[in-house]
Structure formats: C-alpha cells, structure tokens
Short mmCIF file of C-alpha atoms and ligand atoms in Angstrom, two decimals:
data_model
loop_
_atom_site.label_atom_id
_atom_site.label_comp_id
_atom_site.label_asym_id
_atom_site.label_seq_id
_atom_site.Cartn_x
_atom_site.Cartn_y
_atom_site.Cartn_z
CA UNK A 12 23.36 -6.90 9.54
CA UNK A 13 22.21 -7.55 6.00
CA UNK A 14 22.45 -11.26 6.76
CA UNK A 15 23.65 -12.37 3.33
CA UNK A 16 21.36 -10.12 1.31
CA UNK A 17 22.74 -7.69 -1.29
CA UNK A 18 21.13 -4.74 0.41
CA UNK A 19 18.79 -3.86 3.26
CA UNK A 20 16.10 -3.32 0.68
CA UNK A 21 16.53 -6.89 -0.59
CA UNK A 22 16.40 -8.21 2.97
CA UNK A 23 13.37 -6.11 3.86
CA UNK A 24 11.38 -7.12 0.76
CA UNK A 25 12.00 -10.73 1.77
CA UNK A 26 10.57 -9.85 5.18
CA UNK A 27 7.24 -8.78 3.62
CA UNK A 28 5.49 -12.03 4.71
CA UNK A 29 6.77 -11.68 8.29
CA UNK A 30 5.68 -8.04 8.46
CA UNK A 31 2.09 -9.03 7.75
CA UNK A 32 2.21 -12.12 10.00
CA UNK A 33 3.71 -10.26 12.96
CA UNK A 34 1.25 -7.38 12.65
CA UNK A 35 -1.64 -9.84 12.95
CA UNK A 36 -0.08 -11.74 15.82
CA UNK A 37 -1.95 -11.68 19.11
CA UNK A 38 -4.70 -9.43 17.83
CA UNK A 39 -7.20 -12.09 16.86
CA UNK A 40 -8.83 -14.31 19.52
CA UNK A 41 -9.01 -18.07 19.08
CA UNK A 42 -12.71 -17.72 18.27
CA UNK A 43 -11.94 -15.22 15.49
CA UNK A 44 -12.83 -12.03 17.35
CA UNK A 45 -10.59 -9.03 17.07
CA UNK A 46 -9.07 -7.80 20.27
CA UNK A 47 -7.61 -4.32 20.11
CA UNK A 48 -7.83 -3.41 23.82
CA UNK A 49 -4.29 -2.13 23.41
CA UNK A 50 -5.82 0.94 21.74
CA UNK A 51 -7.23 2.21 25.05
CA UNK A 52 -10.12 3.95 23.31
CA UNK A 53 -13.41 2.99 24.92
CA UNK A 54 -16.02 1.26 22.82
CA UNK A 55 -18.49 4.11 23.01
CA UNK A 56 -15.96 6.57 21.64
CA UNK A 57 -15.36 4.13 18.77
CA UNK A 58 -19.08 3.70 18.15
CA UNK A 59 -19.58 7.44 17.79
CA UNK A 60 -16.93 7.91 15.07
CA UNK A 61 -18.62 9.17 11.91
CA UNK A 62 -15.62 10.04 9.73
CA UNK A 63 -12.00 9.00 9.36
CA UNK A 64 -9.25 11.17 7.95
CA UNK A 65 -5.95 9.48 7.19
CA UNK A 66 -2.94 11.81 7.25
CA UNK A 67 0.38 10.51 5.96
CA UNK A 68 3.22 11.11 3.49
CA UNK A 69 4.60 9.09 0.59
CA UNK A 70 4.21 5.33 0.80
CA UNK A 71 2.21 5.59 4.04
CA UNK A 72 -0.37 7.76 2.24
CA UNK A 73 -0.83 5.05 -0.40
CA UNK A 74 -1.47 2.52 2.38
CA UNK A 75 -4.12 5.04 3.46
CA UNK A 76 -5.82 4.94 0.05
CA UNK A 77 -5.91 1.12 0.13
CA UNK A 78 -7.43 1.35 3.62
CA UNK A 79 -10.04 3.85 2.46
CA UNK A 80 -11.42 1.41 -0.12
CA UNK A 81 -11.68 -1.37 2.46
CA UNK A 82 -12.94 0.64 5.43
CA UNK A 83 -15.67 2.48 3.53
CA UNK A 84 -16.86 -0.89 2.24
CA UNK A 85 -16.80 -2.54 5.66
CA UNK A 86 -17.79 0.26 8.03
CA UNK A 87 -19.89 2.54 5.80
CA UNK A 88 -18.39 5.77 7.09
CA UNK A 89 -16.50 8.24 4.90
CA UNK A 90 -12.71 7.93 4.88
CA UNK A 91 -10.64 10.77 3.48
CA UNK A 92 -6.94 10.43 2.75
CA UNK A 93 -4.95 13.60 2.95
CA UNK A 94 -1.31 14.30 2.37
CA UNK A 95 -0.13 15.43 5.80
CA UNK A 96 1.67 18.46 4.34
CA UNK A 97 -1.59 19.85 2.95
CA UNK A 98 -3.85 19.05 5.87
CA UNK A 99 -3.62 21.87 8.37
CA UNK A 100 -3.28 24.60 5.77
CA UNK A 101 -6.73 24.16 4.32
CA UNK A 102 -8.97 24.39 7.38
CA UNK A 103 -10.18 20.76 7.38
CA UNK A 104 -13.51 19.89 9.03
CA UNK A 105 -12.71 18.18 12.32
CA UNK A 106 -15.12 17.29 15.11
CA UNK A 107 -14.91 15.13 18.25
CA UNK A 108 -16.50 12.36 16.16
CA UNK A 109 -13.73 12.47 13.55
CA UNK A 110 -10.98 9.89 13.96
CA UNK A 111 -7.71 11.05 12.46
CA UNK A 112 -5.40 8.16 11.60
CA UNK A 113 -1.75 9.15 11.27
CA UNK A 114 0.24 6.51 9.38
CA UNK A 115 4.03 6.65 9.65
CA UNK A 116 6.81 4.09 9.57
CA UNK A 117 9.35 6.23 11.43
CA UNK A 118 6.94 8.08 13.68
CA UNK A 119 9.08 11.18 13.18
CA UNK A 120 7.84 12.69 9.91
CA UNK A 121 7.29 16.36 10.72
CA UNK A 122 4.50 16.92 8.19
CA UNK A 123 2.50 14.08 9.76
CA UNK A 124 3.27 15.22 13.31
CA UNK A 125 2.09 18.78 12.57
CA UNK A 126 -1.10 17.43 10.98
CA UNK A 127 -1.94 15.34 14.04
CA UNK A 128 -1.23 18.24 16.40
CA UNK A 129 -3.67 20.34 14.41
CA UNK A 130 -6.33 17.60 14.58
CA UNK A 131 -5.99 17.30 18.36
CA UNK A 132 -6.17 21.08 18.81
CA UNK A 133 -9.48 20.96 16.95
CA UNK A 134 -10.80 18.32 19.35
CA UNK A 135 -10.51 15.19 17.20
CA UNK A 136 -9.05 11.91 18.39
CA UNK A 137 -5.85 10.74 16.75
CA UNK A 138 -4.83 7.13 16.30
CA UNK A 139 -1.30 6.40 15.08
CA UNK A 140 -0.36 3.43 12.91
CA UNK A 141 3.37 3.36 13.43
CA UNK A 142 6.37 1.04 13.20
CA UNK A 143 8.64 2.70 15.74
CA UNK A 144 7.96 2.23 19.45
CA UNK A 145 8.12 5.41 21.48
CA UNK A 146 8.61 7.77 18.55
CA UNK A 147 7.01 11.23 18.43
CA UNK A 148 3.85 10.41 16.46
CA UNK A 149 2.57 7.63 18.75
CA UNK A 150 3.65 9.62 21.81
CA UNK A 151 1.46 12.54 20.77
CA UNK A 152 -1.52 10.44 19.67
CA UNK A 153 -4.55 9.33 21.71
CA UNK A 154 -4.05 5.72 20.67
CA UNK A 155 -1.55 3.63 18.77
CA UNK A 156 -1.68 0.48 16.72
CA UNK A 157 1.89 -0.62 16.13
CA UNK A 158 2.90 -2.31 12.91
CA UNK A 159 5.34 -5.08 13.72
CA UNK A 160 7.43 -4.97 10.55
CA UNK A 161 10.72 -4.77 12.47
CA UNK A 162 13.30 -2.05 11.78
CA UNK A 163 13.28 -0.74 8.24
CA UNK A 164 16.70 0.57 7.22
CA UNK A 165 16.47 1.09 3.45
CA UNK A 166 15.17 4.56 2.67
CA UNK A 167 12.53 3.30 0.25
CA UNK A 168 9.74 1.78 2.31
CA UNK A 169 8.78 -1.83 1.53
CA UNK A 170 7.76 -4.20 4.31
CA UNK A 171 6.37 -1.32 6.40
CA UNK A 172 3.84 -0.63 3.62
CA UNK A 173 2.41 -4.15 3.89
CA UNK A 174 2.30 -3.88 7.67
CA UNK A 175 0.50 -0.51 7.42
CA UNK A 176 -2.21 -2.00 5.19
CA UNK A 177 -2.56 -4.94 7.59
CA UNK A 178 -2.91 -2.68 10.63
CA UNK A 179 -5.36 -0.37 8.88
CA UNK A 180 -7.44 -3.42 7.89
CA UNK A 181 -7.46 -4.57 11.53
CA UNK A 182 -8.67 -1.13 12.55
CA UNK A 183 -11.39 -1.23 9.89
CA UNK A 184 -12.57 -4.69 10.93
CA UNK A 185 -12.50 -3.65 14.58
CA UNK A 186 -14.70 -0.66 13.78
CA UNK A 187 -17.04 -2.95 11.83
CA UNK A 188 -17.18 -5.30 14.83
CA UNK A 189 -17.83 -2.43 17.26
CA UNK A 190 -20.41 -0.69 15.10
CA UNK A 191 -22.01 -3.94 13.94
CA UNK A 192 -21.69 -3.16 10.23
CA UNK A 193 -20.47 -6.66 9.35
CA UNK A 194 -21.66 -10.09 10.41
CA UNK A 195 -19.36 -11.97 12.74
CA UNK A 196 -18.78 -14.63 10.07
CA UNK A 197 -17.83 -12.04 7.52
CA UNK A 198 -15.27 -10.52 9.88
CA UNK A 199 -13.95 -13.99 10.65
CA UNK A 200 -13.65 -14.87 6.96
CA UNK A 201 -11.87 -11.61 6.20
CA UNK A 202 -9.41 -12.18 9.04
CA UNK A 203 -8.86 -15.69 7.73
CA UNK A 204 -8.13 -14.35 4.25
CA UNK A 205 -5.73 -11.82 5.76
CA UNK A 206 -3.90 -14.51 7.69
CA UNK A 207 -3.36 -16.47 4.47
CA UNK A 208 -1.58 -13.56 2.81
CA UNK A 209 1.95 -14.20 4.16
CA UNK A 210 2.06 -17.55 2.28
CA UNK A 211 0.82 -15.91 -0.90
CA UNK A 212 3.43 -13.17 -0.63
CA UNK A 213 6.04 -15.89 -0.12
CA UNK A 214 4.86 -17.57 -3.32
CA UNK A 215 5.55 -14.36 -5.24
CA UNK A 216 9.02 -14.12 -3.67
CA UNK A 217 9.73 -17.76 -4.52
CA UNK A 218 8.46 -17.89 -8.09
CA UNK A 219 8.55 -14.46 -9.74
CA UNK A 220 12.08 -13.01 -9.33
CA UNK A 221 13.47 -14.50 -12.56
CA UNK A 222 10.77 -12.95 -14.74
CA UNK A 223 11.10 -9.68 -12.86
CA UNK A 224 14.87 -9.65 -13.27
CA UNK A 225 14.69 -10.47 -16.98
CA UNK A 226 12.17 -7.68 -17.46
CA UNK A 227 14.36 -5.20 -15.58
CA UNK A 228 17.32 -6.07 -17.85
CA UNK A 229 15.16 -5.48 -20.87
CA UNK A 230 13.80 -2.17 -19.56
CA UNK A 231 16.89 -0.73 -17.93
CA UNK A 232 17.33 2.03 -20.49
CA UNK A 233 13.71 3.17 -20.54
CA UNK A 234 13.35 6.90 -19.84
CA UNK A 235 9.92 6.75 -18.28
CA UNK A 236 7.25 4.36 -17.06
CA UNK A 237 3.52 4.65 -16.65
CA UNK A 238 1.72 2.65 -13.94
CA UNK A 239 -2.01 2.16 -13.96
CA UNK A 240 -4.55 0.37 -11.84
CA UNK A 241 -8.15 0.58 -10.72
CA UNK A 242 -9.88 0.19 -7.35
CA UNK A 243 -7.22 -1.00 -4.86
CA UNK A 244 -4.88 -1.44 -7.84
CA UNK A 245 -4.81 2.34 -8.15
CA UNK A 246 -2.80 3.06 -4.96
CA UNK A 247 -0.57 0.10 -5.88
CA UNK A 248 0.13 1.78 -9.24
CA UNK A 249 1.07 4.93 -7.30
CA UNK A 250 3.34 2.96 -4.98
CA UNK A 251 5.01 1.03 -7.83
CA UNK A 252 5.68 4.33 -9.58
CA UNK A 253 7.08 5.90 -6.41
CA UNK A 254 9.47 2.99 -5.77
CA UNK A 255 10.94 3.19 -9.26
CA UNK A 256 11.40 6.95 -9.15
CA UNK A 257 12.89 6.89 -5.63
CA UNK A 258 15.63 4.36 -6.23
CA UNK A 259 16.10 3.95 -10.01
CA UNK A 260 15.66 7.71 -10.73
CA UNK A 261 13.34 6.91 -13.60
CA UNK A 262 10.56 9.31 -14.41
CA UNK A 263 7.31 7.56 -13.51
CA UNK A 264 3.68 8.46 -13.32
CA UNK A 265 1.04 6.36 -11.57
CA UNK A 266 -2.63 6.96 -12.25
CA UNK A 267 -6.10 5.48 -12.16
CA UNK A 268 -6.64 3.40 -15.29
CA UNK A 269 -9.94 5.16 -16.00
CA UNK A 270 -8.04 8.42 -16.37
CA UNK A 271 -5.97 7.08 -19.25
CA UNK A 272 -8.28 8.58 -21.84
CA UNK A 273 -8.42 11.91 -19.99
CA UNK A 274 -4.76 12.73 -20.48
CA UNK A 275 -2.00 10.19 -19.87
CA UNK A 276 -2.62 8.31 -23.12
CA UNK A 277 -1.04 11.28 -24.89
CA UNK A 278 2.28 10.14 -23.35
CA UNK A 279 2.10 6.67 -24.86
CA UNK A 280 4.42 6.19 -27.78
CA UNK A 281 6.25 3.30 -29.47
CA UNK A 282 8.00 1.21 -26.81
CA UNK A 283 6.69 3.13 -23.77
CA UNK A 284 6.64 0.74 -20.80
CA UNK A 285 3.24 0.62 -19.10
CA UNK A 286 2.77 -1.40 -15.91
CA UNK A 287 -0.82 -2.47 -15.36
CA UNK A 288 -2.27 -3.88 -12.13
CA UNK A 289 -5.04 -6.24 -13.26
CA UNK A 290 -7.91 -6.99 -10.85
CA UNK A 291 -9.14 -10.57 -10.41
CA UNK A 292 -11.21 -11.86 -13.31
CA UNK A 293 -13.73 -13.35 -10.87
CA UNK A 294 -16.28 -11.30 -8.97
CA UNK A 295 -15.47 -7.77 -9.98
CA UNK A 296 -15.13 -8.74 -13.60
CA UNK A 297 -16.47 -5.41 -14.88
CA UNK A 298 -13.28 -3.80 -13.65
CA UNK A 299 -11.24 -6.64 -15.11
CA UNK A 300 -12.73 -6.00 -18.54
CA UNK A 301 -12.07 -2.28 -18.23
CA UNK A 302 -8.44 -2.79 -17.27
CA UNK A 303 -8.01 -5.24 -20.14
CA UNK A 304 -9.29 -2.62 -22.53
CA UNK A 305 -6.75 -0.14 -21.10
CA UNK A 306 -4.04 -2.70 -21.99
CA UNK A 307 -5.39 -2.89 -25.54
CA UNK A 308 -5.51 0.88 -25.88
CA UNK A 309 -1.91 1.44 -24.87
CA UNK A 310 -0.73 -1.52 -26.95
CA UNK A 311 -2.46 -0.07 -30.00
CA UNK A 312 -0.14 2.94 -29.53
CA UNK A 313 2.94 0.75 -29.31
CA UNK A 314 3.32 0.41 -25.52
CA UNK A 315 5.27 -2.44 -23.94
CA UNK A 316 2.90 -3.80 -21.31
CA UNK A 317 3.91 -5.39 -18.02
CA UNK A 318 0.92 -6.80 -16.15
CA UNK A 319 0.57 -7.83 -12.51
CA UNK A 320 -2.22 -10.41 -12.64
CA UNK A 321 -3.78 -13.43 -11.02
CA UNK A 322 -2.50 -16.88 -11.88
CA UNK A 323 -4.65 -18.51 -14.53
CA UNK A 324 -5.82 -15.25 -16.10
CA UNK A 325 -5.73 -16.37 -19.75
CA UNK A 326 -6.77 -13.02 -21.08
CA UNK A 327 -3.72 -11.37 -19.57
CA UNK A 328 -1.41 -14.22 -20.56
CA UNK A 329 -2.41 -13.68 -24.18
CA UNK A 330 -2.39 -9.90 -24.27
CA UNK A 331 0.34 -8.51 -22.01
CA UNK A 332 3.98 -8.53 -23.15
CA UNK A 333 5.15 -9.67 -19.69
CA UNK A 334 3.21 -10.88 -16.65
CA UNK A 335 4.22 -10.89 -12.98
CA UNK A 336 1.85 -13.44 -11.45
CA UNK A 337 0.14 -13.35 -8.08
CA UNK A 338 -1.77 -16.21 -6.44
CA UNK A 339 -5.55 -16.08 -6.22
CA UNK A 340 -6.91 -13.93 -3.39
CA UNK A 341 -9.90 -11.68 -2.64
CA UNK A 342 -9.75 -8.25 -4.32
CA UNK A 343 -9.24 -6.34 -1.07
CA UNK A 344 -6.27 -8.58 -0.21
CA UNK A 345 -4.59 -8.19 -3.59
CA UNK A 346 -2.57 -5.03 -2.71
CA UNK A 347 -0.53 -7.13 -0.28
CA UNK A 348 0.71 -9.35 -3.10
CA UNK A 349 0.62 -6.93 -6.05
CA UNK A 350 3.09 -4.51 -4.54
CA UNK A 351 5.76 -7.19 -4.02
CA UNK A 352 6.86 -7.66 -7.67
CA UNK A 353 6.93 -3.87 -8.05
CA UNK A 354 9.28 -3.56 -5.07
CA UNK A 355 11.55 -6.23 -6.57
CA UNK A 356 11.38 -4.64 -10.01
CA UNK A 357 12.44 -1.20 -8.70
CA UNK A 358 15.30 -2.80 -6.77
CA UNK A 359 16.51 -4.75 -9.82
CA UNK A 360 16.37 -1.64 -12.00
CA UNK A 361 18.40 0.35 -9.46
CA UNK A 362 20.98 -2.44 -9.08
CA UNK A 363 21.38 -2.80 -12.84
CA UNK A 364 22.11 0.93 -12.95
CA UNK A 365 24.64 0.53 -10.10
CA UNK A 366 22.80 2.88 -7.77
CA UNK A 367 22.83 2.59 -4.00
CA UNK A 368 19.41 1.02 -3.45
CA UNK A 369 19.45 1.60 0.29
CA UNK A 370 20.45 5.25 0.18
CA UNK A 371 18.98 6.96 -2.85
CA UNK A 372 20.24 10.44 -3.64
CA UNK A 373 18.46 13.43 -2.09
CA UNK A 374 16.21 11.32 0.14
CA UNK A 375 16.21 10.67 3.89
CA UNK A 376 14.56 7.85 5.81
CA UNK A 377 12.61 10.24 7.93
CA UNK A 378 12.11 13.88 7.14
CA UNK A 379 12.01 15.83 10.38
CA UNK A 380 11.45 19.25 8.83
CA UNK A 381 8.16 20.53 7.51
C1 BG6 B 19 9.65 9.95 2.89
C2 BG6 B 19 10.33 8.64 2.60
O1 BG6 B 19 10.53 10.97 3.09
O2 BG6 B 19 8.77 9.79 3.99
C3 BG6 B 19 9.22 7.69 2.16
O3 BG6 B 19 11.30 8.78 1.56
C4 BG6 B 19 8.20 7.55 3.27
O4 BG6 B 19 9.77 6.42 1.87
C5 BG6 B 19 7.69 8.91 3.73
O5 BG6 B 19 7.13 6.79 2.81
C6 BG6 B 19 6.88 8.82 5.01
O6 BG6 B 19 7.69 8.33 6.06
P1 BG6 B 19 7.08 7.76 7.38
O7 BG6 B 19 8.26 7.40 8.26
O8 BG6 B 19 6.25 8.85 7.99
O9 BG6 B 19 6.26 6.57 7.03
#
C-alpha cells in the first residue's frame, strides 16, 4: 500500500502536487471560467451571502485562515475562522445570508459536525469542503465541494491541507465571479497561477529534501521550536508548528511575526531554533522587511534561524542560518509551497527519533467524540 515509501506520511507528502492538481480538475472551463454547478446552490443565494464563517479543527482550521486572507481580498466580505469546538457555545451571529464553510478531511470530526448542525438550526447555509465522499459532514451540509486528495492514511494531515486551500480558493474565486468583485481577467490569471502550483510543489520535493534532512539531523535534540510568519505565512507557521508537535513530540509554538515583541521573544535564548516563513521580496516588500527584522531580532538573542524563502532572496541567503527554498510565486499562492518543507522536516525529525510517523501517540485520524 505504501508503494515503496517509508511511511504513508512520506507517500502522502509526495502526493501534494497531485492533491492540488486533482482538486482543480474539471472545475475550470476551457475559457477560464469557473464552473461549480456541482454545488447546487443557486446563483442568487450565492450573490446574497454577506459573511462567511469557516468552522474546522486542527490543520483544516489553518487552511481556513489562509482562505480568509484570500477571500476577503477577492470578494470583500468578512470571513471569520472559528475552531469548531468553540463555535456553538458562544452564540455566534448567524443569518440566512451567512455561509458557513465546514472544512474537514475525514468528514467525521464531531466538533465540526456539531458546529454545522448548529449553523443550520439557526438558518444559515452550510457548505462542506471535504475529502471523504459520503461522510457525515457533506451528508448534513447544503452543498459540498470535494477535495480530491485521495485517501489520507497518516494521522498527521499533509496533502489534504493543500487540497483544502485549493478548494477554498476555488470557492472564493467563484464568489468573486458571481458577485462581480473581480475582473474576468483577474480571475483567469489567479486560476492560471493556481494551476502552476503543482509543478512548483514538485520542485520543492525534488530539490529541498537534502537540506531539510541535514537540518533535521542537526536539530534532532532541540527541546522546542518557534515558528513565525506574517500574512498567509502566519497560518503556515501554525501548521508547521502543529506538524512537529504531532509527530516528533517537540514543544512548538507558532505565532504571527508581529507578535514577537509582545511576548514570544522572551523565550528566545542561545541556540533556540526559530523557523521563519519569509514573504516574497517583490510586491509586498514592507512585510518582507518586517520579517527580515524579526530574523535579526531573534538572531541577536542567539537563535538558530531556519527560513522558508523565495529562490534568489539574497537578504535571506545572507542572514538565515539555513534556508528551505521555494520557487517564485504570487504571495497568495505561497502557502501551497511553504508548507511542504515543513511537512518533510517534521517527518524527518520523527524518523530520526524512531517514532511511528503514521500513528503518533495519543492521536486519532478522526475524532468522533466532542
Ligand atoms: C485531528 C487530527 O484530530 O483532527 C488533525 O489529528 C486534523 O490532523 C483534525 O487536522 C481535523 O480533522 P478533519 O478530518 O476534520 O480534517
């Protein structure tokens, strides 16, 4: 079943490009228009949506944060991301114009299922983004957009995360198309950029493993790791931190780089490993400069810095102790490549510690209790 790979996790990380490619398949017309008729929500209902609330747990909730940044930018409606376990206990504001998006790989996570039931009771529409055909979450939703990542066996989610971001982006672009908040060309160009991502992910898988492995060997005895990022790099920092804690049992903390000075910097000491997701130097270069200064601040306190950065970024090459490179891509596409080295890094760390990467202690693939 593992088809020559050391573990399901290894196999599934190598299926990251396919997960994105297959999730796009058949959903874009030849003339570049999105076709999501499969949703069975009529256009007028879509046009009237004035707020989105994503409910999800763990990795799926981080895909939700990535989606929030993109959808608010494209569609200009507020997107909240809520941990499913908190949602129904705080009396959230739900109306018939609220679209609740439940993201779940398994489709069986009880916290997410209870959240969507609550949303429907309050009269909101629920759309599921799910990887498992016929599971409970899509069955109980008004509409479903399947991620086509294929079965995910390893407990720690990898390829499903990329497929969730892809599907949520399709939903966002579809809303933009329906509501007319983006020009047709812009939607077409964004879809084109999205369809180029599988090759870019493949480049990371082909060129970065040696550096990642060497870094894991060097870091295997570290007691804790900090992960920081800004903008869409922030949820990727959270996801990188989660992967390492889930399977390598290392204490990790992911946070927004801007928060460094408001607390986490107190944790930085001689030799502390800090993983930094660096935004592209082009375009949003204000953020690039800010993240570079975060690198300098932690280094001044003795941190060992591991950067995830765009090829050709000289600033990073000079400053960071180690760099995992990604190919050039638009900022909103960068999560799809930036997460890949972090998945590989967590797997290498767990293997070097002789842990079972597919079945980490105390965790289950889908948690069917609340
Ligand atoms: C957790 C898993 O229990 O559930 C995570 O350990 C996963 O890996 C989370 O992200 C949510 O699962 P699902 O199936 O709803 O996406």
